[in-house]
Coordinates of C-alpha atoms in Angstrom, one line a residue:
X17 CA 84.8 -48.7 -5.0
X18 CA 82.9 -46.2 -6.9
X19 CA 85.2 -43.0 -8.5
X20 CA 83.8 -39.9 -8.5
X21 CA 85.5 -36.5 -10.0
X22 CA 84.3 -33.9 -8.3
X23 CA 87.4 -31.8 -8.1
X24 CA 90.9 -31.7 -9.7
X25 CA 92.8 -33.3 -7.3
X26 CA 90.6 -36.6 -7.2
X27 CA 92.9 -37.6 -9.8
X28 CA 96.4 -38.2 -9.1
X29 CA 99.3 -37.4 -11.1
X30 CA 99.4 -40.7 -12.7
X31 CA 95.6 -40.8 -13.4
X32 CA 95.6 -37.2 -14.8
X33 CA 98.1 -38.3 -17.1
X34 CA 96.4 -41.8 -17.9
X35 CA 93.6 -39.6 -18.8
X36 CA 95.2 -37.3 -20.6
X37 CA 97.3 -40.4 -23.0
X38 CA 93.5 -41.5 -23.9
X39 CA 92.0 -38.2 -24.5
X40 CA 94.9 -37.7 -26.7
X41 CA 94.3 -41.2 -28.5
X42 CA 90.2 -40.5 -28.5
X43 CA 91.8 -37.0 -30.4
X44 CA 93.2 -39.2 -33.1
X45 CA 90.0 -42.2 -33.5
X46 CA 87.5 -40.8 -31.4
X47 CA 85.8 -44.8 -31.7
X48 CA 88.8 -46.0 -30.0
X49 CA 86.5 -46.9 -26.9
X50 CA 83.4 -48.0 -26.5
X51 CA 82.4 -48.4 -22.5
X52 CA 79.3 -47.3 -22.9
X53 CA 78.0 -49.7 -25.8
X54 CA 74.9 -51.5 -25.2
X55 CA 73.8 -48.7 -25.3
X56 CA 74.1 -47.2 -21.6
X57 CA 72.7 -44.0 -20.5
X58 CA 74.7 -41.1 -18.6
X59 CA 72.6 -38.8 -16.9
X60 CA 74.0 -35.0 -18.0
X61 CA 72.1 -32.4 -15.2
X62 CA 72.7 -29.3 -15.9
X63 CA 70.7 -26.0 -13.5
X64 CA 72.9 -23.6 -15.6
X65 CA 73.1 -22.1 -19.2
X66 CA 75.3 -23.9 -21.0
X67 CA 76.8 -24.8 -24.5
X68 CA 79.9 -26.0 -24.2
X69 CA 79.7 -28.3 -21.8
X70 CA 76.4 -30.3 -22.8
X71 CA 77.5 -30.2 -26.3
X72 CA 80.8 -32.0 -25.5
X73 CA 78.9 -34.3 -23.1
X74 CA 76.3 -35.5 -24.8
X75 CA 78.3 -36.0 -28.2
X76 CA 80.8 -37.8 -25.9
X77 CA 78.8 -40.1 -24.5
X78 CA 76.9 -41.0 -27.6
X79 CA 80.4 -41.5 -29.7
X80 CA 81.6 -44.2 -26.6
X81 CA 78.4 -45.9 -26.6
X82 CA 76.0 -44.7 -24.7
X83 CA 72.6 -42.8 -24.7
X84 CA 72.5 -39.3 -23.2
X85 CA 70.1 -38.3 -21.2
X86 CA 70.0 -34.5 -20.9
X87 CA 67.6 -34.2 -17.8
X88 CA 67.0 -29.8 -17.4
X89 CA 67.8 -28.8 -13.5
X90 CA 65.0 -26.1 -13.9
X91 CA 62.4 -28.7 -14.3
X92 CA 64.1 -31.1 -11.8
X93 CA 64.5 -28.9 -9.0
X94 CA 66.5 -30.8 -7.2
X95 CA 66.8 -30.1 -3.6
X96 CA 63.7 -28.1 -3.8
X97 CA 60.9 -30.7 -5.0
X98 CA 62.8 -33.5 -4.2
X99 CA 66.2 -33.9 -2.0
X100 CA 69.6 -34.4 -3.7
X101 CA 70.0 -37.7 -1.5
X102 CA 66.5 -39.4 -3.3
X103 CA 67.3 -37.8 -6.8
X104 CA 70.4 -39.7 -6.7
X105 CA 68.8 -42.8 -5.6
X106 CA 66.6 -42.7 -8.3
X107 CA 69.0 -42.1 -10.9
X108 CA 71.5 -44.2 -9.7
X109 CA 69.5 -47.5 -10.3
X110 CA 68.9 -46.5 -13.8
X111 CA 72.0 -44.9 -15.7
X112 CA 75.5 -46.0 -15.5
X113 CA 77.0 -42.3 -14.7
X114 CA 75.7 -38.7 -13.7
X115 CA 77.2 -35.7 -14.8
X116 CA 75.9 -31.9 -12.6
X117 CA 76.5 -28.6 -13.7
X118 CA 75.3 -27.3 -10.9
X119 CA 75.9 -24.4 -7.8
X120 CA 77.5 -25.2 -4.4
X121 CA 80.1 -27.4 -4.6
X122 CA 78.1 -29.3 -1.3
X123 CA 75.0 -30.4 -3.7
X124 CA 77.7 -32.2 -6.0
X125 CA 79.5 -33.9 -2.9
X126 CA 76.3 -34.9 -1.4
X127 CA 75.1 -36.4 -4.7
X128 CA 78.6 -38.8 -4.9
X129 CA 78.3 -39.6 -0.9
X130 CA 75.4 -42.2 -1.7
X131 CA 75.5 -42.5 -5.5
X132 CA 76.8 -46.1 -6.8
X133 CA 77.8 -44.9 -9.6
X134 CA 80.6 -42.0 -10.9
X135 CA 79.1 -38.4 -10.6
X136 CA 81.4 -36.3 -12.5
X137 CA 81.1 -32.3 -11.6
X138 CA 81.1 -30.3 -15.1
X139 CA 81.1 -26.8 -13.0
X140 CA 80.4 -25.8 -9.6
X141 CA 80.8 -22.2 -8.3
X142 CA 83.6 -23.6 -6.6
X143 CA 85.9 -26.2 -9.4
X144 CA 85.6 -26.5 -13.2
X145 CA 87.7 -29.7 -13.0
X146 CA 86.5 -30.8 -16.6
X147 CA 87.7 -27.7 -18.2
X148 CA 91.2 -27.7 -16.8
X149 CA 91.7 -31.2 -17.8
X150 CA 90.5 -30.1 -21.4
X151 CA 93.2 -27.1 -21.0
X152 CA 96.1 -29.8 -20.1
X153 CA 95.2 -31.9 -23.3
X154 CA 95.5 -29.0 -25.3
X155 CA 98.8 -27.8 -24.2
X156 CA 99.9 -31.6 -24.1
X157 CA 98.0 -31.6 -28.3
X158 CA 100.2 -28.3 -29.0
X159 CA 103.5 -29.5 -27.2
X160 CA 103.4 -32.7 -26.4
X161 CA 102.5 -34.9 -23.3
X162 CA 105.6 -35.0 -21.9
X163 CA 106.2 -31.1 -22.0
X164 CA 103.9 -30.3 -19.9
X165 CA 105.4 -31.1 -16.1
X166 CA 107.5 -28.0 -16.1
X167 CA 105.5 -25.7 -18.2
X168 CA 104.8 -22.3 -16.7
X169 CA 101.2 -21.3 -17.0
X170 CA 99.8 -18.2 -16.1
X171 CA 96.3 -16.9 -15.6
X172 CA 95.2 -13.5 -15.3
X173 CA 91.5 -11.7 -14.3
X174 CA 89.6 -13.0 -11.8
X175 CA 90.8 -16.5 -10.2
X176 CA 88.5 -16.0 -7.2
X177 CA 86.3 -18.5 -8.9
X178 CA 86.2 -21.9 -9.9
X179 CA 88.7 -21.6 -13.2
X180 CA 91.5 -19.8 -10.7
X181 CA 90.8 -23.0 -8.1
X182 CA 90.5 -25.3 -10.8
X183 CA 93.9 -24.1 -12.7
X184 CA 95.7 -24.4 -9.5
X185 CA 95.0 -27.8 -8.2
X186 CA 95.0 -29.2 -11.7
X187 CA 97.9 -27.4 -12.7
X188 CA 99.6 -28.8 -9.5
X189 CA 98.7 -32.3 -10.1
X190 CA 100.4 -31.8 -13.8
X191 CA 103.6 -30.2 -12.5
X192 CA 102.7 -27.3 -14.1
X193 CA 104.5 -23.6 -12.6
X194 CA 101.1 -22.0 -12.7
X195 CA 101.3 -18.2 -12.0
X196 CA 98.0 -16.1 -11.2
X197 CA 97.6 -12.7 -11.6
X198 CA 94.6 -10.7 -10.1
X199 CA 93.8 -8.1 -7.9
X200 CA 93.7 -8.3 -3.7
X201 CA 90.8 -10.2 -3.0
X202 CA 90.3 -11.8 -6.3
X203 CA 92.8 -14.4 -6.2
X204 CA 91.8 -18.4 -5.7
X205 CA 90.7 -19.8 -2.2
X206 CA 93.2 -19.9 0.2
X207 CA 92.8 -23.5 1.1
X208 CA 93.0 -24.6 -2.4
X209 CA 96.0 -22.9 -2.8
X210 CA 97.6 -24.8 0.1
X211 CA 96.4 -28.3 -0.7
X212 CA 97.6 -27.6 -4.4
X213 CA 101.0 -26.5 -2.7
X214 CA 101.4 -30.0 -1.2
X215 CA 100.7 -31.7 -4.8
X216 CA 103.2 -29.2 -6.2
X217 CA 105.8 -30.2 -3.9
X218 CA 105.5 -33.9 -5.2
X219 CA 105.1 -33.5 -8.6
X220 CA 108.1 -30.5 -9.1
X221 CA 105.7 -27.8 -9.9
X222 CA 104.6 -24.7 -8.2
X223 CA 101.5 -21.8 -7.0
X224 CA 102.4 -17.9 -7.4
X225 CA 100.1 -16.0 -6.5
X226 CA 100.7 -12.1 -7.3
X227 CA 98.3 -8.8 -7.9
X228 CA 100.6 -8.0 -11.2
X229 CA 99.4 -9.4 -14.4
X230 CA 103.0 -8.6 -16.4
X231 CA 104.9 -10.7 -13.3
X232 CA 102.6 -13.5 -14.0
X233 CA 102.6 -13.5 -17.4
X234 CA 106.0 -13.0 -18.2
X235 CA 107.9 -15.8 -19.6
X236 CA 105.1 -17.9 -19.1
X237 CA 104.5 -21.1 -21.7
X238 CA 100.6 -20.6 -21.7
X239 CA 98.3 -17.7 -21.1
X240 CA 94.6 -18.0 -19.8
X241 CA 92.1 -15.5 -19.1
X242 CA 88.3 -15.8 -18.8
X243 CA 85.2 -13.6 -18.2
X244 CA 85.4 -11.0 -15.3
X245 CA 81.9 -11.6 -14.8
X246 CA 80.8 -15.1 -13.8
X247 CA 77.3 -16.3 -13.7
X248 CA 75.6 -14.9 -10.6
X249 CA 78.3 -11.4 -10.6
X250 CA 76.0 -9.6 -13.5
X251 CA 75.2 -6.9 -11.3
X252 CA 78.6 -5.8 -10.3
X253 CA 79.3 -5.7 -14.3
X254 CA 80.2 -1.9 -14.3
X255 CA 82.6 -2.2 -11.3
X256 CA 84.3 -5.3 -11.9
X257 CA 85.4 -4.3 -15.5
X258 CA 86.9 -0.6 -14.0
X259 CA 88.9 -3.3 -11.4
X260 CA 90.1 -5.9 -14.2
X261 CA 91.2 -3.4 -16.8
X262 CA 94.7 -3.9 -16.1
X263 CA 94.6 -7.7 -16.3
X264 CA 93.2 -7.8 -20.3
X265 CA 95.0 -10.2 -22.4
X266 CA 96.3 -8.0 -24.9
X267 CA 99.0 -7.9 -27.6
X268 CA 101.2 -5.9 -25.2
X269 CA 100.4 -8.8 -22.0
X270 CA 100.9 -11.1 -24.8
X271 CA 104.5 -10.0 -25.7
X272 CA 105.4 -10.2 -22.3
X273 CA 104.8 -13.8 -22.6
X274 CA 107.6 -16.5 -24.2
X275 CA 107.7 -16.6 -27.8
X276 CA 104.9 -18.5 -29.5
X277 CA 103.1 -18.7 -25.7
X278 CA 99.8 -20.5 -26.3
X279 CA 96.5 -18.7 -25.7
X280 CA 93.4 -20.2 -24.0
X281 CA 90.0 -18.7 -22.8
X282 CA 87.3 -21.7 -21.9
X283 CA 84.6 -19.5 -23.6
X284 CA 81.8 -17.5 -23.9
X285 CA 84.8 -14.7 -24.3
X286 CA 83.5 -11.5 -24.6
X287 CA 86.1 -9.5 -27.2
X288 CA 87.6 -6.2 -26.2
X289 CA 87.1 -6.9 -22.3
X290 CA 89.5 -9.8 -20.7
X291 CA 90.6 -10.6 -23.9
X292 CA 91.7 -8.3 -27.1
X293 CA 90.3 -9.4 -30.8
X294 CA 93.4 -9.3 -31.7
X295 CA 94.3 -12.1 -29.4
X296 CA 91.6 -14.4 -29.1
X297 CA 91.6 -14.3 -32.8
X298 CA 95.9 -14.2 -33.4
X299 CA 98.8 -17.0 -34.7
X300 CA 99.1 -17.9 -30.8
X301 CA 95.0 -19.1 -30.1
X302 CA 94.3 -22.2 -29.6
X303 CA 91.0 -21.3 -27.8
X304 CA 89.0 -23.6 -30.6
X305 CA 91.1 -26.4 -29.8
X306 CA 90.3 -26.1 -26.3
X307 CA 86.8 -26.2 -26.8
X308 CA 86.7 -29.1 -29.2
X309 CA 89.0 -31.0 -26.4
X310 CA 86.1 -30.5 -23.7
X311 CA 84.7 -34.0 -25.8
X312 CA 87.9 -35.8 -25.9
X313 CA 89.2 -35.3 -22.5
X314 CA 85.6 -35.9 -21.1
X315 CA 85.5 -39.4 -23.0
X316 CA 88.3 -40.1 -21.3
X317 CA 87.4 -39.3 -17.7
X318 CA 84.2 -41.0 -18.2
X319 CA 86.4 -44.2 -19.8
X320 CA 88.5 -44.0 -16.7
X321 CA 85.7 -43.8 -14.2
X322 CA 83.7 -46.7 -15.4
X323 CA 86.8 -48.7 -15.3
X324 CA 87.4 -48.4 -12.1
X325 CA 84.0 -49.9 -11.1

């Protein structure tokens, strides 16, 4: 049966940390693995901006074998010039994977309900399930694979986006505590929260939800924060910054933190809004590792995936 990854719980605990022993090990000789030799192309879609995420595709999939082949979702229109269902039936009988940074989390699930082969979502409006798994390896780089079921992790700003779903159900699935901090009516979807509840209750972690940054911060192993204004929000820029102010990652949010708490921020971070300079820039960072772990924990996904064909 084909294996898609279209949100963070379509990995179970023992997968997510399958994954997360070879990302680690494709950290250390990232020419460990070679699935992709011949070589075999991987379709990377992307209808948003992006760096990041084509970057660590595209270098990925070259470095395990493979050809990428970036196809530009403004050109492709798909679901306007041509349905998702035929674009995948055409790219289906020609590469060995598809990756979509796309919208609506339905155009992604539509794509993997008649693709033959893995469709991985690198962001949807609703999961970024690629950038939590590059989170986990960095935490599991910085502390160690087996510290991470029982860290407490806390995000603050806004979580009523893909990131907050994400870092729940991921979290979940790690046995992560994760703790998220934003204001009444910016907090993750309600239904995420509850099916990562479930996964928390078999793998010993937990969900807090609460509308104080300092009660979700403090203590707390790992901090996150990320832009309070996501693709598509631009216009309520003004507003949402006068709403977030109290949830900046700052040395004082910081120090409410455990000693030597690591920082993350999955980037573009915009300095002296969710996050200080003084942070993003400190002894506690890690935000560069995290971005360089987008490639290794996406070689191993893709690894995994094509292994389970």
């Amino acid at each position: 049966m084909t294996r898609h990854f279209l949100r963070d719980d379509d990995l179970t605990p023992a997968e997510q940390k399958a994954v997360l022993e070879l990302g680690l090990a494709l950290r250390a000789d990232r020419y460990a693995k070679r699935p992709l030799e011949g070589p075999r192309a991987v379709a990377f879609i992307t209808d948003k901006p992006t760096l990041r995420t084509q970057v660590s595709f595209a270098t990925g999939i070259a470095e395990l074998g493979g050809f990428p082949l970036v196809v530009d979702g403004r050109l492709a229109q798909i679901g306007v010039r041509e349905s998702v269902v035929d674009t995948t039936r055409v790219l289906d009988r020609q590469v060995s994977a598809i990756v979509w940074r796309t919208f609506g989390q339905e155009r992604i699930d539509e794509m993997a309900s008649v693709s033959r082969v893995p469709v991985v979502n690198a962001l949807t409006d609703e999961f970024h399930p690629c950038q939590i798994l590059a989170d986990l390896l960095t935490v599991a780089q910085h502390r160690g694979l087996a510290a991470l079921p029982g860290t407490t992790f806390a995000y603050v700003g806004d979580a009523a986006n893909n990131m907050g779903n994400s870092y729940v159900l991921g979290g979940a699935t790690a046995g992560l505590h994760v703790r998220v901090g934003g204001p009444e009516g910016y907090l993750p979807d309600a239904d995420v929260v509850a099916r990562a509840r479930e996964i928390a209750a078999t793998t010993g972690g937990s969900v807090t939800l609460t509308t104080s940054a300092k009660e979700a911060v403090a203590g707390a192993d790992v901090v996150a924060t990320d832009t309070w204004i996501s693709m598509g929000d631009e216009a309520e820029a003004e507003q949402r910054a006068d709403l977030f102010w109290d949830y900046q990652l700052n040395a004082e949010l910081l120090a409410g933190a455990a000693p030597g708490a690591l920082v993350l921020h999955c980037l573009p971070a915009y300095r002296g809004k969710e996050i200080t300079a003084e942070v993003i820039d400190g002894p506690q960072s890690v935000v560069f590792d995290e971005a360089e772990n987008r490639l290794h924990a996406q070689k191993a996904l893709l690894a995994f995936l094509l292994e389970q064909g």
